[in-house]
mmCIF file of C-alpha atoms in Angstrom:
data_model
loop_
_atom_site.group_PDB
_atom_site.id
_atom_site.type_symbol
_atom_site.label_atom_id
_atom_site.label_comp_id
_atom_site.label_asym_id
_atom_site.label_seq_id
_atom_site.Cartn_x
_atom_site.Cartn_y
_atom_site.Cartn_z
ATOM 1 C CA UNK A 280 -122.892 -54.734 -53.454
ATOM 2 C CA UNK A 281 -122.107 -58.602 -53.486
ATOM 3 C CA UNK A 282 -118.164 -57.030 -53.551
ATOM 4 C CA UNK A 283 -118.593 -55.439 -50.716
ATOM 5 C CA UNK A 284 -119.981 -57.822 -48.430
ATOM 6 C CA UNK A 285 -117.176 -60.290 -49.721
ATOM 7 C CA UNK A 286 -114.735 -57.757 -49.145
ATOM 8 C CA UNK A 287 -115.537 -56.954 -45.877
ATOM 9 C CA UNK A 288 -116.996 -59.929 -44.417
ATOM 10 C CA UNK A 289 -114.526 -62.809 -46.103
ATOM 11 C CA UNK A 290 -116.013 -66.295 -45.407
ATOM 12 C CA UNK A 291 -119.083 -65.146 -43.384
ATOM 13 C CA UNK A 292 -119.935 -63.143 -47.012
ATOM 14 C CA UNK A 293 -119.169 -66.184 -48.888
ATOM 15 C CA UNK A 294 -121.916 -67.472 -47.227
ATOM 16 C CA UNK A 295 -124.311 -65.049 -47.711
ATOM 17 C CA UNK A 296 -123.343 -64.395 -51.486
ATOM 18 C CA UNK A 297 -124.223 -68.057 -51.750
ATOM 19 C CA UNK A 298 -127.944 -66.679 -51.223
ATOM 20 C CA UNK A 299 -128.128 -64.512 -54.435
ATOM 21 C CA UNK A 300 -129.300 -67.630 -56.396
ATOM 22 C CA UNK A 301 -131.863 -69.135 -54.798
ATOM 23 C CA UNK A 302 -133.274 -65.358 -54.064
ATOM 24 C CA UNK A 303 -133.200 -64.480 -57.463
ATOM 25 C CA UNK A 304 -134.675 -68.470 -57.978
ATOM 26 C CA UNK A 305 -137.815 -67.087 -55.357
ATOM 27 C CA UNK A 306 -138.259 -63.663 -57.189
ATOM 28 C CA UNK A 307 -138.516 -65.542 -61.084
ATOM 29 C CA UNK A 308 -141.147 -67.483 -59.593
ATOM 30 C CA UNK A 309 -143.400 -64.692 -58.463
ATOM 31 C CA UNK A 310 -142.920 -62.899 -62.004
ATOM 32 C CA UNK A 311 -143.572 -65.663 -63.963
ATOM 33 C CA UNK A 312 -146.851 -66.387 -62.408
ATOM 34 C CA UNK A 313 -147.706 -62.750 -62.527
ATOM 35 C CA UNK A 314 -147.359 -62.918 -66.197
ATOM 36 C CA UNK A 315 -148.610 -66.968 -66.636
ATOM 37 C CA UNK A 316 -151.256 -66.704 -64.002
ATOM 38 C CA UNK A 317 -150.827 -71.112 -64.255
ATOM 39 C CA UNK A 318 -147.650 -71.249 -62.609
ATOM 40 C CA UNK A 319 -148.366 -71.927 -59.145
ATOM 41 C CA UNK A 320 -146.159 -69.659 -56.604
ATOM 42 C CA UNK A 321 -144.444 -71.644 -54.227
ATOM 43 C CA UNK A 322 -144.964 -69.964 -50.941
ATOM 44 C CA UNK A 323 -143.150 -72.673 -48.542
ATOM 45 C CA UNK A 324 -139.837 -72.205 -50.746
ATOM 46 C CA UNK A 325 -139.990 -68.491 -50.550
ATOM 47 C CA UNK A 326 -140.173 -68.927 -46.695
ATOM 48 C CA UNK A 327 -137.339 -71.445 -46.658
ATOM 49 C CA UNK A 328 -135.299 -69.010 -48.497
ATOM 50 C CA UNK A 329 -136.239 -66.091 -46.456
ATOM 51 C CA UNK A 330 -135.563 -68.117 -43.360
ATOM 52 C CA UNK A 331 -132.061 -68.715 -44.497
ATOM 53 C CA UNK A 332 -131.121 -65.387 -44.790
ATOM 54 C CA UNK A 333 -131.690 -64.654 -41.268
ATOM 55 C CA UNK A 334 -128.454 -66.620 -40.072
ATOM 56 C CA UNK A 335 -125.985 -65.130 -42.712
ATOM 57 C CA UNK A 336 -127.066 -61.512 -42.285
ATOM 58 C CA UNK A 337 -126.346 -61.225 -38.525
ATOM 59 C CA UNK A 338 -122.888 -62.096 -39.884
ATOM 60 C CA UNK A 339 -123.263 -60.077 -43.120
ATOM 61 C CA UNK A 340 -125.220 -57.156 -42.793
ATOM 62 C CA UNK A 341 -125.344 -56.079 -46.668
ATOM 63 C CA UNK A 342 -127.065 -59.113 -47.009
ATOM 64 C CA UNK A 343 -130.648 -58.008 -46.360
ATOM 65 C CA UNK A 344 -130.120 -54.812 -48.130
ATOM 66 C CA UNK A 345 -129.364 -57.201 -51.170
ATOM 67 C CA UNK A 346 -131.604 -59.444 -50.806
ATOM 68 C CA UNK A 347 -134.645 -56.533 -50.801
ATOM 69 C CA UNK A 348 -133.042 -55.115 -54.314
ATOM 70 C CA UNK A 349 -133.216 -58.769 -56.017
ATOM 71 C CA UNK A 350 -136.788 -59.055 -54.392
ATOM 72 C CA UNK A 351 -137.824 -56.054 -56.020
ATOM 73 C CA UNK A 352 -136.492 -56.512 -59.390
ATOM 74 C CA UNK A 353 -139.690 -56.688 -61.855
ATOM 75 C CA UNK A 354 -137.662 -57.747 -65.046
ATOM 76 C CA UNK A 355 -137.634 -61.632 -65.202
ATOM 77 C CA UNK A 356 -134.468 -61.163 -68.022
ATOM 78 C CA UNK A 357 -133.059 -58.857 -65.151
ATOM 79 C CA UNK A 358 -134.022 -61.556 -62.600
ATOM 80 C CA UNK A 359 -132.240 -64.472 -64.306
ATOM 81 C CA UNK A 360 -129.015 -62.471 -64.891
ATOM 82 C CA UNK A 361 -128.473 -61.741 -60.994
ATOM 83 C CA UNK A 362 -129.262 -65.404 -60.628
ATOM 84 C CA UNK A 363 -126.817 -66.525 -63.235
ATOM 85 C CA UNK A 364 -124.174 -63.615 -62.507
ATOM 86 C CA UNK A 365 -123.910 -65.221 -59.364
ATOM 87 C CA UNK A 366 -123.017 -68.513 -59.841
ATOM 88 C CA UNK A 367 -120.205 -67.657 -62.145
ATOM 89 C CA UNK A 368 -118.835 -64.998 -59.166
ATOM 90 C CA UNK A 369 -118.356 -68.432 -57.604
ATOM 91 C CA UNK A 370 -117.226 -70.216 -60.024
ATOM 92 C CA UNK A 371 -114.446 -66.912 -60.959
ATOM 93 C CA UNK A 372 -113.635 -66.819 -57.065
ATOM 94 C CA UNK A 373 -112.867 -70.519 -57.129
ATOM 95 C CA UNK A 374 -111.006 -71.031 -60.116
ATOM 96 C CA UNK A 375 -109.060 -67.699 -58.474
ATOM 97 C CA UNK A 376 -108.413 -70.128 -55.506
ATOM 98 C CA UNK A 377 -106.945 -72.903 -57.199
ATOM 99 C CA UNK A 378 -105.148 -70.678 -59.462
ATOM 100 C CA UNK A 379 -103.538 -69.585 -56.445
ATOM 101 C CA UNK A 380 -102.576 -72.308 -54.770
ATOM 102 C CA UNK A 381 -101.252 -73.942 -57.962
ATOM 103 C CA UNK A 382 -98.804 -71.068 -57.913
ATOM 104 C CA UNK A 383 -97.936 -71.786 -54.393
ATOM 105 C CA UNK A 384 -97.392 -75.470 -55.309
ATOM 106 C CA UNK A 385 -95.183 -74.225 -57.432
ATOM 107 C CA UNK A 386 -92.946 -72.012 -56.029
ATOM 108 C CA UNK A 387 -92.483 -74.557 -52.807
ATOM 109 C CA UNK A 388 -91.521 -77.271 -55.172
ATOM 110 C CA UNK A 389 -88.660 -75.628 -56.809
#
């Protein structure tokens, strides 16, 4: 789903993808408070993250569906995987751009 968002929406899609980690963190905190009642919920954080989705979702409608899927996750392990995976994807994308830029510099300097 994230790949489709990037493919269809470019930079706007990247803004949407950056929200995967905070959305996953909201779900992790919800699951943690269910499994460990002493862990408080953080409704202000959840409201902030959900409000942050509104603008990017206008430009990348797939973000709404993706956020719903993330917020339906019932496994803490899966929620952590999604959160960490989004960071990995971002790093891979940045490395790919850096490599592309370096190749262009080498080609133009020859």
